[in-house]
XYZ file of N, CA and C in Angstrom:
399
model
N 0.885 -1.100 0.278
C -0.291 0.511 0.107
C 1.368 1.155 -0.288
N 1.798 0.714 0.326
C 2.805 2.399 0.916
C 3.313 2.819 -0.485
N 3.838 1.081 -1.652
C 4.414 1.906 -2.434
C 3.206 2.652 -3.644
N 2.356 2.225 -3.581
C 1.362 2.480 -3.751
C 1.177 4.179 -4.192
N 1.123 4.660 -2.598
C 0.838 5.673 -2.459
C 1.727 6.723 -2.670
N 3.421 6.170 -2.891
C 4.621 6.777 -2.749
C 4.665 6.831 -4.338
N 3.894 6.121 -5.365
C 4.315 6.272 -6.663
C 3.278 7.541 -7.219
N 2.322 7.820 -6.620
C 0.788 8.212 -6.887
C 2.033 9.812 -6.765
N 2.729 10.048 -5.383
C 3.174 11.187 -5.368
C 4.190 11.732 -5.987
N 5.452 10.245 -6.397
C 6.188 10.877 -7.155
C 5.401 10.895 -8.487
N 4.614 10.754 -9.211
C 3.952 10.534 -10.499
C 3.373 11.909 -10.151
N 2.952 13.098 -9.005
C 2.738 13.835 -9.460
C 3.848 14.997 -9.113
N 4.776 15.179 -8.325
C 5.833 15.492 -8.815
C 6.464 15.593 -10.237
N 5.949 14.612 -10.746
C 6.845 14.455 -12.252
C 5.914 14.945 -12.949
N 4.782 15.219 -13.468
C 3.746 16.242 -13.684
C 3.916 17.556 -13.430
N 4.520 17.725 -12.167
C 4.606 19.211 -12.081
C 6.104 19.935 -12.644
N 6.594 18.814 -12.523
C 7.786 18.776 -12.851
C 7.454 19.463 -14.739
N 6.816 18.433 -15.689
C 6.394 18.574 -16.415
C 5.822 20.245 -16.725
N 4.990 20.575 -16.217
C 3.874 21.734 -16.356
C 5.056 22.797 -16.128
N 5.796 22.898 -14.374
C 6.920 24.153 -14.733
C 7.447 23.761 -16.349
N 8.132 23.124 -16.822
C 8.835 22.976 -17.658
C 8.221 23.868 -18.836
N 6.928 23.016 -18.879
C 6.031 23.823 -20.225
C 6.008 25.663 -20.041
N 6.418 26.258 -18.941
C 5.524 27.342 -18.374
C 6.956 27.857 -18.596
N 7.584 27.454 -18.469
C 9.384 27.791 -18.359
C 8.872 28.386 -20.464
N 8.754 27.107 -20.873
C 9.074 27.602 -22.639
C 8.172 28.236 -23.162
N 7.497 28.348 -21.987
C 5.699 29.511 -22.761
C 5.845 31.041 -22.537
N 7.069 31.011 -20.986
C 7.269 32.425 -20.504
C 8.073 32.858 -21.976
N 9.721 31.934 -22.040
C 10.673 32.257 -23.173
C 9.685 32.774 -24.798
N 8.975 31.714 -24.792
C 8.052 31.844 -26.306
C 7.588 33.489 -26.172
N 6.811 33.822 -25.012
C 6.124 35.197 -24.784
C 7.201 36.753 -24.700
N 7.915 36.008 -24.002
C 9.519 37.182 -24.007
C 10.123 37.654 -24.438
N 10.216 36.537 -25.614
C 10.852 36.493 -26.853
C 10.352 36.696 -28.147
N 8.942 37.482 -28.426
C 7.585 37.869 -29.223
C 8.436 39.305 -29.754
N 8.176 39.425 -31.260
C 8.795 40.902 -31.451
C 7.487 42.029 -30.647
N 6.064 41.449 -30.196
C 5.245 42.243 -30.176
C 5.111 41.938 -28.177
N 6.481 41.843 -27.861
C 6.763 41.843 -26.241
C 5.984 43.072 -25.404
N 7.875 43.337 -26.916
C 8.233 45.011 -25.659
C 6.723 46.253 -25.764
N 6.428 45.573 -26.591
C 4.897 46.743 -26.920
C 3.928 46.266 -25.758
N 3.768 45.097 -25.552
C 2.899 44.453 -24.635
C 2.918 45.183 -23.480
N 4.395 45.339 -23.066
C 4.810 45.663 -21.331
C 4.708 46.755 -21.510
N 5.071 47.972 -22.302
C 4.975 49.154 -22.711
C 3.388 49.771 -22.345
N 2.547 48.749 -23.027
C 0.670 49.187 -22.815
C 0.406 49.221 -21.618
N 0.962 47.808 -21.742
C 0.235 47.502 -19.447
C 0.576 48.421 -18.925
N 2.451 48.863 -18.806
C 2.585 49.867 -18.434
C 2.062 51.740 -18.543
N 1.774 51.818 -19.778
C 1.054 52.686 -19.907
C -0.350 53.012 -18.778
N -1.423 51.728 -19.048
C -2.757 51.127 -18.374
C -2.295 51.416 -16.581
N -1.180 50.928 -16.102
C -1.080 50.973 -14.856
C -0.852 52.384 -14.000
N 0.262 53.552 -15.328
C 0.108 55.457 -14.461
C -1.499 55.693 -14.436
N -2.464 55.264 -15.181
C -3.703 55.775 -15.205
C -4.603 55.959 -13.527
N -4.966 56.435 -13.401
C -5.388 55.975 -11.852
C -5.845 55.498 -11.617
N -6.767 54.733 -10.897
C -7.196 53.197 -10.900
C -9.330 53.585 -10.600
N -9.171 53.164 -11.779
C -11.039 53.446 -12.431
C -11.157 51.793 -13.071
N -11.233 50.844 -12.207
C -11.837 49.409 -12.273
C -12.762 49.034 -13.074
N -12.764 49.184 -14.776
C -13.733 48.338 -15.071
C -13.816 47.245 -14.879
N -15.329 46.852 -15.329
C -15.488 45.058 -15.577
C -14.957 44.680 -16.680
N -14.083 43.759 -16.653
C -13.993 43.449 -17.669
C -14.057 42.162 -17.822
N -14.793 41.578 -18.582
C -15.488 40.613 -19.144
C -15.269 39.435 -20.117
N -13.949 40.113 -21.277
C -13.743 39.424 -22.095
C -13.013 38.605 -21.692
N -12.468 36.985 -22.178
C -12.008 35.339 -22.044
C -11.210 36.214 -23.602
N -9.606 35.783 -22.756
C -8.808 35.495 -24.144
C -8.259 33.748 -23.746
N -7.777 33.224 -25.120
C -7.803 31.860 -24.671
C -6.534 32.037 -23.669
N -5.939 30.688 -23.078
C -5.093 30.021 -22.798
C -3.451 29.932 -23.297
N -2.948 31.070 -23.109
C -1.762 31.104 -24.377
C -0.399 29.456 -24.380
N -0.900 29.310 -23.662
C 0.143 27.724 -23.582
C -0.611 26.493 -24.568
N -1.281 26.819 -25.145
C -2.245 26.039 -26.216
C -1.973 26.204 -27.551
N -0.976 27.839 -28.067
C -1.175 28.582 -28.837
C 0.060 27.833 -29.758
N -0.583 27.942 -31.557
C 1.088 27.634 -32.200
C 1.864 29.070 -32.294
N 2.330 28.912 -33.148
C 2.965 30.719 -33.270
C 1.923 31.353 -33.831
N 1.632 31.486 -35.308
C 0.518 31.882 -35.641
C -0.532 32.798 -34.560
N -1.009 31.851 -33.819
C -1.838 31.891 -33.009
C -1.286 32.991 -32.229
N -0.049 32.667 -31.498
C 0.086 33.546 -30.745
C 0.448 34.552 -30.678
N 1.021 34.851 -32.347
C 1.724 36.445 -33.399
C -1.085 37.213 -33.177
N -1.156 36.500 -33.179
C -2.638 36.772 -33.430
C -3.123 37.277 -31.767
N -2.421 36.469 -30.534
C -3.277 37.203 -29.572
C -2.325 37.994 -28.956
N -1.181 38.073 -29.328
C -0.585 39.184 -28.238
C -0.944 40.096 -29.539
N -1.290 39.873 -30.611
C -1.595 41.890 -31.362
C -3.247 41.834 -30.477
N -4.112 40.880 -30.674
C -5.129 41.212 -29.966
C -4.778 41.714 -28.695
N -4.142 41.243 -27.816
C -4.142 41.438 -26.652
C -3.586 43.235 -26.192
N -2.556 43.851 -26.871
C -2.036 44.729 -27.328
C -2.956 45.597 -27.428
N -3.953 45.264 -28.125
C -4.958 46.382 -28.535
C -5.997 46.031 -27.836
N -6.217 45.579 -26.857
C -7.240 45.197 -26.088
C -6.961 46.577 -25.353
N -5.239 46.068 -24.485
C -5.129 47.554 -23.634
C -5.228 48.769 -24.617
N -4.914 48.659 -25.570
C -4.968 50.165 -25.866
C -6.145 50.981 -25.977
N -6.889 50.079 -26.371
C -8.290 50.553 -26.335
C -8.747 51.317 -24.793
N -8.519 50.077 -23.567
C -8.701 50.428 -22.255
C -8.137 51.320 -21.652
N -6.749 51.156 -22.501
C -6.316 52.788 -21.571
C -7.204 54.261 -22.272
N -7.261 53.768 -23.258
C -7.882 55.412 -24.019
C -9.235 55.290 -23.098
N -10.091 54.255 -23.072
C -11.321 54.328 -22.049
C -11.247 54.643 -20.744
N -10.120 54.715 -20.435
C -9.884 54.807 -19.061
C -8.907 56.504 -18.925
N -8.787 57.064 -19.473
C -8.469 58.521 -20.207
C -9.509 59.367 -20.093
N -10.298 58.693 -21.135
C -11.189 59.723 -21.807
C -11.730 60.995 -20.721
N -12.955 59.842 -19.597
C -13.296 60.942 -18.867
C -12.410 61.789 -17.633
N -10.884 61.092 -17.530
C -9.703 61.748 -17.098
C -9.895 63.489 -17.873
N -9.551 63.467 -19.198
C -9.512 64.454 -19.740
C -10.777 65.502 -20.160
N -11.835 64.678 -19.822
C -13.394 65.394 -19.913
C -13.093 66.489 -18.145
N -12.512 65.408 -17.349
C -12.469 66.026 -16.231
C -11.454 67.259 -16.071
N -10.026 67.449 -16.704
C -9.589 68.169 -16.304
C -9.779 69.234 -17.444
N -10.619 69.765 -18.882
C -11.226 70.309 -19.317
C -11.979 71.470 -18.729
N -13.024 70.089 -18.315
C -13.827 71.215 -17.405
C -13.348 71.889 -16.215
N -12.595 71.332 -15.267
C -11.827 72.222 -14.710
C -11.048 73.131 -14.410
N -10.732 72.876 -16.150
C -9.261 74.150 -16.564
C -10.813 75.655 -16.986
N -11.898 75.491 -17.511
C -12.950 75.984 -17.956
C -13.303 76.553 -16.933
N -13.564 76.104 -16.133
C -13.771 76.734 -14.440
C -12.988 77.848 -13.832
N -11.865 77.268 -13.555
C -10.940 78.413 -13.273
C -10.502 79.028 -14.382
N -10.921 80.059 -15.394
C -10.863 80.560 -16.221
C -12.147 81.869 -15.871
N -13.462 81.403 -16.246
C -14.530 81.464 -15.238
C -14.009 82.448 -14.674
N -13.307 81.373 -13.521
C -13.569 82.292 -11.941
C -11.847 83.136 -12.026
N -11.842 83.249 -12.870
C -10.468 83.926 -13.199
C -11.130 85.289 -13.886
N -12.129 85.158 -14.563
C -12.531 86.083 -15.663
C -13.837 86.968 -14.192
N -14.435 86.281 -13.580
C -15.447 86.542 -12.757
C -14.508 87.414 -11.405
N -12.878 87.354 -10.825
C -12.410 87.690 -10.031
C -11.927 89.363 -11.238
N -11.665 89.125 -11.672
C -10.285 89.910 -12.500
C -12.319 90.989 -12.888
N -13.851 91.076 -13.407
C -14.489 91.764 -13.544
C -14.292 92.542 -12.218
N -14.794 91.883 -11.012
C -14.951 92.195 -10.002
C -14.419 92.960 -9.260
N -12.858 92.748 -9.253
C -12.183 94.076 -9.144
C -12.075 95.426 -9.547
N -11.934 95.318 -10.742
C -12.087 96.034 -11.664
C -13.553 97.020 -11.325
N -14.650 96.647 -11.142
C -15.887 97.268 -10.756
C -15.919 98.411 -9.207
N -14.947 96.424 -8.445
C -15.022 97.407 -7.257
C -13.827 98.921 -6.803
N -12.492 99.036 -8.325
C -11.129 99.993 -7.928
C -12.197 100.579 -9.001
N -12.996 101.139 -9.571
C -13.877 101.995 -10.407
C -14.768 102.769 -9.322
N -15.547 101.727 -8.347
C -16.078 102.243 -7.588
C -15.195 102.687 -6.250
N -14.234 102.640 -5.948
C -13.387 103.236 -5.037
C -12.712 104.564 -6.102
N -13.005 104.900 -7.085
C -12.219 106.020 -7.535
C -13.372 106.793 -8.001
N -14.393 107.012 -8.273
C -15.403 107.099 -8.147
C -15.920 108.318 -7.073
N -15.683 107.359 -5.908
C -16.138 107.647 -4.389
C -15.012 108.042 -4.032
N -13.624 107.636 -4.157
C -12.932 108.873 -3.798
C -12.948 110.747 -4.464
N -12.858 110.197 -5.742
C -13.194 111.773 -6.582
C -14.145 112.466 -5.480
N -15.062 111.777 -5.547
C -16.331 113.320 -5.190
C -16.152 113.320 -3.831
N -15.422 113.023 -2.803
C -15.087 113.463 -1.467
C -15.927 112.659 -0.408
N -16.304 111.530 -1.048
C -17.120 110.865 -0.044
C -15.526 110.026 0.459
N -15.640 109.359 1.444
C -15.209 108.627 2.131
C -15.978 107.105 2.589
N -14.679 106.443 1.940
C -14.985 104.975 2.303
C -14.579 104.503 3.120
N -15.672 103.038 3.955
C -15.322 102.772 4.842
C -15.530 101.029 4.788
């Protein structure tokens, strides 16, 4: 009975080694892919955007089961999806910045108008000899 459980453990260890070797081979294939640099750069761009997490419901295939042309397509699609995500995350931020800048300009105009009218009012009251309190 002990030898059976021992063989079972050895079998699991062998499976783990095979899985690890496959994973390492896959990592090497992906990291040596021509689009890998673009992918890493796009991920970095997305990471620099303030966190507003959309619900990402799209599922990507398991890259370990892909052949080279399929890996090419996967990498292109993933880069494209990440760039679209970046654009979607940046758009509300850009609209907010534009709104804030517009409000800032309006406030500056209001304060200039108010300070001009106050200056004109103080000039007219001092020239007429009245006292300003």
